[in-house]
Amino acid sequence: MLTGKKLGIIGLGKLAEAIVLGLLKNGALKREDVAGSVKHAESLERVRTRLGVEATLDTPAMIADKDVIILAVKPQNVAKIAEQICPIVQHHQLIISVAASVTTGYIEDRLPPDVPVVRAMPNTPAVVNEGMTVLCKGKTATKEHLALAEEIFRHVGRVATIDEHLMDGVTALSGSGPAYMFLMLESLADAGVKLGIPRDISTLLAAQTMLGASKLALETKQHPAILKDMVTTPAGCTIDGLLELEDGGLRVTLMKAVVKAAERASELVVKKSEPNTDCLNNS
Ligand SMILES: NC(=O)c1ccc[n+]([C@@H]2O[C@H](COP(=O)([O-])OP(=O)(O)OC[C@H]3O[C@@H](n4cnc5c(N)ncnc54)[C@H](OP(=O)(O)O)[C@@H]3O)[C@@H](O)[C@H]2O)c1
């Protein structure tokens, strides 16, 4: 479905770079079918060197002939970009926004009413093609639009689709999740150091163990409790470690962390809408 389509990216920064590299590496798109825009002239060279795709400062001109447009600027810049592209964008173009906390409604309010919008919440491991992206669609977007977005993000990891009202939970779980994992990774590596294992080996042990355990859960689809029991020999050492974790309240702490982050995500959601009525009145 993506083959032969033209992709435009507004904001060719860190996340967009990962997406473009994933698409090019897997042959999903040709370089000539991808272009993007940035804010600063000095970023143009970086984009051309690292990605080898056309880059410009002129966003409206760049999007004119594109089938899919990924909006990958910071959330606070979304309104300004919407204002810029409102007179150009058309109903046959799909807008995919990766801006955290920006609802589909916020974008739809600023673009002509028939323009389809899909919202995506990726996470940083997208940079190594192990991202988790969650998608939801706006008012006008169809299942086919969602499928097209899914095809794009599959090139940088796994994809799930959800109702937009659950996106704050998604932000708190898989969006912020890498930070929780890094904290645990660092703590496990510190424990190894405490036991005399050199830092580099200790970090490798902790990281590969997290990676392997995750892969085992994903591939076997077994409940985590069953997988945990497989490691836990009666009267062995693992159960002593688990006892300490339970005593320290690890489960409750993790659950409360995600709930708290979701509450914060809902506070950050950009809900208030003051659309650019000039463009909308003229469309
Ligand atoms: N990084 C992640 O893992 C991640 C995860 C989930 C969601 N997100 C979302 O993804 C978006 C981008 O994040 P990021 O980490 O990739 O940020 P970033 O590296 O700062 O990239 C933002 C890009 O936007 C460009 N830009 C800013 N204003 C512009 C304008 N007026 N016209 C055209 N381009 C403009 C910047 O250009 P210059 O390079 O010239 O400054 C930069 O390339 C954010 O909304 C964030 O919430 C990111």
CSV table of C-alpha atoms and ligand atoms in Angstrom, one decimal:
chain,number,residue,atom,x,y,z
A,1,MET,CA,0.0,0.0,0.0
A,2,LEU,CA,2.9,2.3,0.8
A,3,THR,CA,4.8,1.4,-2.4
A,4,GLY,CA,4.9,4.3,-4.9
A,5,LYS,CA,3.5,6.8,-2.3
A,6,LYS,CA,5.2,10.0,-1.7
A,7,LEU,CA,6.1,10.8,1.9
A,8,GLY,CA,6.7,14.3,3.3
A,9,ILE,CA,8.0,14.9,6.8
A,10,ILE,CA,7.6,18.2,8.6
A,11,GLY,CA,10.3,18.2,11.2
A,12,LEU,CA,13.1,15.9,10.2
A,13,GLY,CA,14.5,15.6,13.7
A,14,LYS,CA,15.5,12.6,15.8
A,15,LEU,CA,12.3,10.6,15.7
A,16,ALA,CA,11.6,11.4,12.0
A,17,GLU,CA,15.2,10.3,11.1
A,18,ALA,CA,14.6,6.9,12.7
A,19,ILE,CA,11.3,6.5,10.8
A,20,VAL,CA,13.0,7.5,7.4
A,21,LEU,CA,16.0,5.2,8.0
A,22,GLY,CA,13.7,2.3,8.8
A,23,LEU,CA,11.6,2.8,5.7
A,24,LEU,CA,14.7,3.2,3.4
A,25,LYS,CA,16.6,0.3,5.0
A,26,ASN,CA,13.7,-2.0,4.5
A,27,GLY,CA,13.1,-0.8,0.9
A,28,ALA,CA,9.6,0.3,1.7
A,29,LEU,CA,10.2,3.6,0.0
A,30,LYS,CA,12.8,5.0,-2.4
A,31,ARG,CA,14.9,8.0,-1.4
A,32,GLU,CA,13.3,10.1,-4.2
A,33,ASP,CA,9.8,9.5,-2.8
A,34,VAL,CA,10.8,11.0,0.6
A,35,ALA,CA,11.3,14.6,1.4
A,36,GLY,CA,11.2,16.7,4.5
A,37,SER,CA,11.4,20.1,6.1
A,38,VAL,CA,13.4,21.6,9.0
A,39,LYS,CA,13.4,24.9,10.8
A,40,HIS,CA,17.1,25.9,10.6
A,41,ALA,CA,19.2,26.2,7.4
A,42,GLU,CA,22.1,24.4,9.2
A,43,SER,CA,19.9,21.3,9.6
A,44,LEU,CA,19.6,20.9,5.8
A,45,GLU,CA,23.1,19.5,5.4
A,46,ARG,CA,22.6,17.1,8.3
A,47,VAL,CA,19.5,15.7,6.8
A,48,ARG,CA,21.0,15.4,3.3
A,49,THR,CA,24.2,13.7,4.6
A,50,ARG,CA,22.5,11.3,7.1
A,51,LEU,CA,19.4,10.4,5.2
A,52,GLY,CA,20.2,11.4,1.6
A,53,VAL,CA,16.7,12.7,1.0
A,54,GLU,CA,15.6,16.1,-0.2
A,55,ALA,CA,15.3,18.7,2.6
A,56,THR,CA,13.9,22.2,2.6
A,57,LEU,CA,12.9,25.1,4.8
A,58,ASP,CA,9.7,25.6,2.7
A,59,THR,CA,7.2,23.3,4.3
A,60,PRO,CA,4.1,24.3,2.2
A,61,ALA,CA,6.0,23.7,-1.1
A,62,MET,CA,7.4,20.4,0.2
A,63,ILE,CA,4.0,18.9,1.1
A,64,ALA,CA,2.2,19.9,-2.1
A,65,ASP,CA,2.7,16.6,-4.0
A,66,LYS,CA,2.8,14.2,-1.0
A,67,ASP,CA,0.4,11.4,-0.3
A,68,VAL,CA,1.3,11.0,3.4
A,69,ILE,CA,2.6,13.8,5.6
A,70,ILE,CA,4.2,13.1,9.0
A,71,LEU,CA,4.0,15.9,11.4
A,72,ALA,CA,7.1,15.4,13.6
A,73,VAL,CA,7.7,18.9,15.2
A,74,LYS,CA,7.5,19.5,18.9
A,75,PRO,CA,4.0,19.8,20.3
A,76,GLN,CA,4.2,23.6,20.8
A,77,ASN,CA,5.0,24.0,17.1
A,78,VAL,CA,2.0,22.1,15.8
A,79,ALA,CA,-0.4,25.0,15.7
A,80,LYS,CA,2.0,27.2,13.7
A,81,ILE,CA,2.7,24.4,11.2
A,82,ALA,CA,-1.1,23.7,10.8
A,83,GLU,CA,-1.6,27.4,10.0
A,84,GLN,CA,1.2,27.2,7.3
A,85,ILE,CA,-0.2,24.0,5.6
A,86,CYS,CA,-3.9,24.7,6.0
A,87,PRO,CA,-4.2,26.5,2.6
A,88,ILE,CA,-2.3,23.7,0.8
A,89,VAL,CA,-3.3,20.4,2.3
A,90,GLN,CA,-6.1,18.4,0.6
A,91,HIS,CA,-8.5,15.6,1.5
A,92,HIS,CA,-6.5,12.9,-0.4
A,93,GLN,CA,-3.4,13.5,1.8
A,94,LEU,CA,-3.1,11.7,5.1
A,95,ILE,CA,-1.6,13.6,8.1
A,96,ILE,CA,0.1,11.5,10.7
A,97,SER,CA,1.1,13.4,13.9
A,98,VAL,CA,3.6,12.0,16.3
A,99,ALA,CA,3.5,15.1,18.5
A,100,ALA,CA,3.0,13.9,22.1
A,101,SER,CA,-0.2,15.2,23.9
A,102,VAL,CA,-1.6,16.8,20.7
A,103,THR,CA,-5.1,15.3,20.0
A,104,THR,CA,-6.4,14.6,16.5
A,105,GLY,CA,-9.2,17.1,17.3
A,106,TYR,CA,-6.6,19.8,17.9
A,107,ILE,CA,-5.1,19.3,14.4
A,108,GLU,CA,-8.5,18.7,12.7
A,109,ASP,CA,-9.7,22.0,14.1
A,110,ARG,CA,-6.8,23.8,12.3
A,111,LEU,CA,-7.1,22.0,8.9
A,112,PRO,CA,-9.9,21.8,6.3
A,113,PRO,CA,-12.6,19.4,7.7
A,114,ASP,CA,-12.1,16.6,5.2
A,115,VAL,CA,-8.4,16.1,5.8
A,116,PRO,CA,-7.8,12.7,7.5
A,117,VAL,CA,-5.6,12.7,10.7
A,118,VAL,CA,-4.0,9.8,12.5
A,119,ARG,CA,-2.1,10.3,15.8
A,120,ALA,CA,0.9,8.1,16.6
A,121,MET,CA,2.7,7.6,19.9
A,122,PRO,CA,6.1,6.0,19.2
A,123,ASN,CA,8.9,5.6,21.7
A,124,THR,CA,12.7,6.1,21.6
A,125,PRO,CA,13.7,2.5,20.7
A,126,ALA,CA,12.2,3.3,17.3
A,127,VAL,CA,15.8,4.5,16.6
A,128,VAL,CA,17.0,0.9,16.7
A,129,ASN,CA,13.9,-0.5,14.9
A,130,GLU,CA,12.5,-1.8,18.2
A,131,GLY,CA,9.9,0.9,18.9
A,132,MET,CA,6.4,0.5,20.2
A,133,THR,CA,4.0,2.7,18.3
A,134,VAL,CA,0.4,3.1,19.2
A,135,LEU,CA,-2.0,4.6,16.7
A,136,CYS,CA,-5.5,6.2,16.9
A,137,LYS,CA,-7.5,7.9,14.2
A,138,GLY,CA,-9.4,11.2,14.1
A,139,LYS,CA,-12.9,11.9,12.8
A,140,THR,CA,-12.3,11.7,9.1
A,141,ALA,CA,-9.6,9.0,8.9
A,142,THR,CA,-10.6,5.5,7.8
A,143,LYS,CA,-9.4,2.0,8.6
A,144,GLU,CA,-7.4,2.2,5.4
A,145,HIS,CA,-5.6,5.4,6.7
A,146,LEU,CA,-4.8,3.5,9.9
A,147,ALA,CA,-3.5,0.6,7.9
A,148,LEU,CA,-1.2,2.9,5.9
A,149,ALA,CA,0.1,4.5,9.1
A,150,GLU,CA,0.6,1.0,10.6
A,151,GLU,CA,2.7,0.0,7.6
A,152,ILE,CA,4.9,3.0,8.1
A,153,PHE,CA,5.6,2.4,11.8
A,154,ARG,CA,6.0,-1.4,11.4
A,155,HIS,CA,9.4,-0.5,9.9
A,156,VAL,CA,10.6,0.9,13.3
A,157,GLY,CA,9.1,-1.7,15.6
A,158,ARG,CA,5.7,-3.0,16.7
A,159,VAL,CA,2.4,-1.3,16.2
A,160,ALA,CA,-0.9,-1.3,18.1
A,161,THR,CA,-4.2,0.6,17.5
A,162,ILE,CA,-6.3,2.0,20.3
A,163,ASP,CA,-9.2,4.5,21.0
A,164,GLU,CA,-7.9,8.0,21.5
A,165,HIS,CA,-9.3,8.3,25.0
A,166,LEU,CA,-6.6,5.7,26.1
A,167,MET,CA,-3.7,7.7,24.7
A,168,ASP,CA,-2.7,9.2,28.0
A,169,GLY,CA,-2.2,5.7,29.4
A,170,VAL,CA,-0.2,4.8,26.3
A,171,THR,CA,2.0,7.8,26.8
A,172,ALA,CA,2.6,6.8,30.4
A,173,LEU,CA,3.2,3.1,29.6
A,174,SER,CA,5.1,2.7,26.3
A,175,GLY,CA,6.0,6.4,25.7
A,176,SER,CA,7.6,7.0,29.1
A,177,GLY,CA,8.4,3.2,29.5
A,178,PRO,CA,12.0,3.3,28.2
A,179,ALA,CA,12.9,5.6,31.1
A,180,TYR,CA,11.5,3.1,33.6
A,181,MET,CA,13.5,0.4,31.9
A,182,PHE,CA,16.7,2.4,31.9
A,183,LEU,CA,16.3,3.0,35.6
A,184,MET,CA,15.9,-0.7,36.3
A,185,LEU,CA,18.8,-1.5,33.9
A,186,GLU,CA,21.1,1.0,35.7
A,187,SER,CA,20.1,-0.5,39.1
A,188,LEU,CA,20.7,-4.1,38.0
A,189,ALA,CA,24.1,-3.1,36.6
A,190,ASP,CA,24.9,-1.3,39.9
A,191,ALA,CA,24.0,-4.5,41.7
A,192,GLY,CA,26.5,-6.4,39.5
A,193,VAL,CA,29.2,-3.8,40.3
A,194,LYS,CA,28.4,-4.1,44.0
A,195,LEU,CA,29.1,-7.9,43.6
A,196,GLY,CA,32.4,-7.2,41.9
A,197,ILE,CA,31.4,-7.6,38.2
A,198,PRO,CA,33.1,-5.0,36.0
A,199,ARG,CA,30.7,-2.2,34.9
A,200,ASP,CA,30.7,-3.1,31.2
A,201,ILE,CA,30.0,-6.8,31.7
A,202,SER,CA,27.4,-6.0,34.4
A,203,THR,CA,25.5,-3.6,32.0
A,204,LEU,CA,25.7,-6.2,29.2
A,205,LEU,CA,24.3,-8.9,31.6
A,206,ALA,CA,21.4,-6.6,32.7
A,207,ALA,CA,20.6,-5.3,29.2
A,208,GLN,CA,20.6,-8.6,27.5
A,209,THR,CA,18.6,-10.2,30.3
A,210,MET,CA,15.9,-7.5,29.9
A,211,LEU,CA,15.9,-7.9,26.1
A,212,GLY,CA,15.8,-11.7,26.3
A,213,ALA,CA,13.0,-11.7,28.9
A,214,SER,CA,10.9,-9.3,26.8
A,215,LYS,CA,11.5,-11.4,23.7
A,216,LEU,CA,10.5,-14.6,25.5
A,217,ALA,CA,7.3,-13.0,26.7
A,218,LEU,CA,6.5,-11.6,23.2
A,219,GLU,CA,7.3,-14.7,21.3
A,220,THR,CA,5.8,-17.3,23.7
A,221,LYS,CA,2.8,-15.1,24.6
A,222,GLN,CA,2.9,-16.8,28.0
A,223,HIS,CA,1.7,-14.9,31.1
A,224,PRO,CA,4.7,-13.2,32.8
A,225,ALA,CA,3.9,-15.1,36.0
A,226,ILE,CA,4.4,-18.5,34.2
A,227,LEU,CA,7.7,-17.3,32.8
A,228,LYS,CA,8.8,-16.0,36.2
A,229,ASP,CA,7.9,-19.4,37.8
A,230,MET,CA,10.1,-21.2,35.2
A,231,VAL,CA,13.1,-19.3,36.7
A,232,THR,CA,12.1,-19.9,40.3
A,233,THR,CA,13.4,-23.1,41.8
A,234,PRO,CA,12.0,-24.1,45.2
A,235,ALA,CA,14.3,-23.0,47.9
A,236,GLY,CA,16.6,-21.6,45.2
A,237,CYS,CA,18.2,-18.1,45.0
A,238,THR,CA,15.6,-16.5,42.6
A,239,ILE,CA,12.8,-16.7,45.2
A,240,ASP,CA,15.0,-14.9,47.7
A,241,GLY,CA,15.5,-12.1,45.2
A,242,LEU,CA,11.8,-12.0,44.5
A,243,LEU,CA,11.0,-11.8,48.2
A,244,GLU,CA,13.2,-8.7,48.5
A,245,LEU,CA,11.5,-7.1,45.4
A,246,GLU,CA,8.0,-7.8,46.9
A,247,ASP,CA,9.2,-6.4,50.3
A,248,GLY,CA,10.3,-3.3,48.5
A,249,GLY,CA,7.0,-2.9,46.8
A,250,LEU,CA,8.3,-3.1,43.3
A,251,ARG,CA,4.9,-4.1,41.7
A,252,VAL,CA,2.9,-1.4,43.4
A,253,THR,CA,5.6,1.2,42.7
A,254,LEU,CA,5.6,0.4,39.0
A,255,MET,CA,1.9,0.5,38.8
A,256,LYS,CA,1.7,3.8,40.6
A,257,ALA,CA,4.4,5.3,38.4
A,258,VAL,CA,2.5,4.5,35.3
A,259,VAL,CA,-0.8,5.8,36.8
A,260,LYS,CA,0.9,9.0,37.9
A,261,ALA,CA,2.5,9.6,34.5
A,262,ALA,CA,-0.9,9.1,32.8
A,263,GLU,CA,-2.4,11.8,35.1
A,264,ARG,CA,0.4,14.1,34.1
A,265,ALA,CA,0.0,13.2,30.4
A,266,SER,CA,-3.7,14.2,30.7
A,267,GLU,CA,-2.7,17.6,32.1
A,268,LEU,CA,-0.3,18.2,29.3
A,269,VAL,CA,-2.8,17.4,26.5
A,270,VAL,CA,-3.2,20.4,24.2
A,271,LYS,CA,-7.0,20.6,24.2
A,272,LYS,CA,-7.8,24.3,23.9
A,273,SER,CA,-8.4,25.2,20.3
A,274,GLU,CA,-8.1,28.5,18.6
A,275,PRO,CA,-8.1,27.5,15.0
A,276,ASN,CA,-6.9,29.8,12.2
A,277,THR,CA,-10.3,30.8,10.9
A,278,ASP,CA,-8.8,32.7,8.0
A,279,CYS,CA,-7.7,29.6,6.2
A,280,LEU,CA,-10.7,27.6,7.2
A,281,ASN,CA,-13.1,30.3,6.0
A,282,ASN,CA,-11.4,30.4,2.7
A,283,SER,CA,-11.3,26.6,2.2
B,1,LIG,N1,12.0,11.3,20.2
B,1,LIG,C1,11.1,10.4,20.5
B,1,LIG,O1,11.4,9.2,20.8
B,1,LIG,C2,9.6,10.7,20.5
B,1,LIG,C3,8.7,9.7,20.9
B,1,LIG,C4,7.3,10.0,20.8
B,1,LIG,C5,6.9,11.2,20.3
B,1,LIG,N2,7.8,12.1,19.9
B,1,LIG,C6,7.3,13.4,19.3
B,1,LIG,O2,8.0,13.6,18.1
B,1,LIG,C7,8.1,15.0,17.8
B,1,LIG,C8,9.5,15.2,17.4
B,1,LIG,O3,10.4,14.9,18.5
B,1,LIG,P1,12.0,14.7,18.2
B,1,LIG,O4,12.5,14.1,19.5
B,1,LIG,O5,12.3,14.1,16.9
B,1,LIG,O6,12.4,16.3,18.2
B,1,LIG,P2,13.5,17.1,17.4
B,1,LIG,O7,14.7,16.1,17.2
B,1,LIG,O8,13.8,18.3,18.1
B,1,LIG,O9,12.9,17.3,16.0
B,1,LIG,C9,12.0,18.4,15.7
B,1,LIG,C10,12.3,18.8,14.3
B,1,LIG,O10,11.3,19.8,14.0
B,1,LIG,C11,11.9,20.7,13.2
B,1,LIG,N3,11.1,22.0,13.2
B,1,LIG,C12,10.8,22.8,14.2
B,1,LIG,N4,10.1,23.8,13.8
B,1,LIG,C13,9.8,23.6,12.5
B,1,LIG,C14,9.1,24.4,11.5
B,1,LIG,N5,8.5,25.5,11.8
B,1,LIG,N6,9.1,23.9,10.2
B,1,LIG,C15,9.8,22.7,9.9
B,1,LIG,N7,10.5,22.0,10.8
B,1,LIG,C16,10.5,22.4,12.1
B,1,LIG,C17,13.3,20.9,13.7
B,1,LIG,O11,14.1,21.5,12.8
B,1,LIG,P3,15.7,21.8,13.1
B,1,LIG,O12,16.4,20.5,13.0
B,1,LIG,O13,16.1,22.8,12.0
B,1,LIG,O14,15.7,22.5,14.5
B,1,LIG,C18,13.6,19.5,14.1
B,1,LIG,O15,14.3,18.9,13.0
B,1,LIG,C19,7.7,15.7,19.1
B,1,LIG,O16,6.4,16.2,19.0
B,1,LIG,C20,7.6,14.6,20.2
B,1,LIG,O17,6.6,14.8,21.1
B,1,LIG,C21,9.2,11.9,19.9
